[in-house]
Amino acid sequence: MKYYDQHLHTYLSFDSTETFENYLDKGVEIFVSTDHFDLKNPYTDFNDDVPDYDIYCEKLAELESKYKTRLLKGIEIGVVPGQEETIIDFLSQRTYDVKILSIHQNGKIDFMDPIVKTKLKLDVATEYFQQMDRVLESFPEGNILAHFEYGLRQLELSAKELEENFEPLLIKIFKKAITREMGFELNAKSFVNYHNAELYRYAVPLYRSLGGKLFTLGSDAHVAQDYQLGFSEMTALLKENEVKQLVVFQGNERFMTDLPE
Ligand SMILES: [Zn+2]
Ligand SMILES: [Zn+2]
């Protein structure tokens, strides 16, 4: 089995209009979309953004009759403390092959909101990582820890600043993810578009040094042309760190695949 993109969006996300067909026309062997689940989302005026499961299943059934691609089910779950029970209740009635865990917002603002730029960067980063640490304790779902540095995308925090100010907290977070056997995602939007490769260059060896063995690549594509974005650059970083395989999640199982070329 070849590795396939485990983080991408379609029109079932509030911030994408992309079709499944545009991805599938690339002739992929296995395909999984991970549309946004974010309750009381500041991005959309505190709307509950929930990908409709029935529409999702109907669409996949329709696509199955047209494409040879094996179609899996995924979701990207944004968690704010206090929402855990509602989200667990939602998930308990639906099955997904892969669940991505993300911290996007704190109940008031999304960490990508422009207002973040007017705040003290160490305060924002502290709040972001504390929320991540708390959610890893309070919310038991999730196979992949997505974009560990999402909350830093606007801050221009260097790897040195990250290390000097947050290493103990990061170690705490990473240990929790490792104990939970989560995949650590290298996120192409962060890596390429937001120029945070340096932060991954710091975080990947740290994750490894704590016993982390599971890694994933995610383009975080919102348009089909970004499918597998940044995979060669991110693969190169993993190779430098002697990571030889990636993890994929299917059903209640996980499999190891070779790194892409
Ligand atoms: Zn995300
Ligand atoms: Zn995403």
PDB file of C-alpha atoms in Angstrom, residues 7 28 120:
ATOM      1  CA  HIS A   7      -5.774  15.590   5.549  1.00  0.00           C
ATOM      2  CA  VAL A  28      -5.652   7.858  -6.539  1.00  0.00           C
ATOM      3  CA  LEU A 120       1.602  39.357  22.630  1.00  0.00           C
TER       4      LEU A 120
END
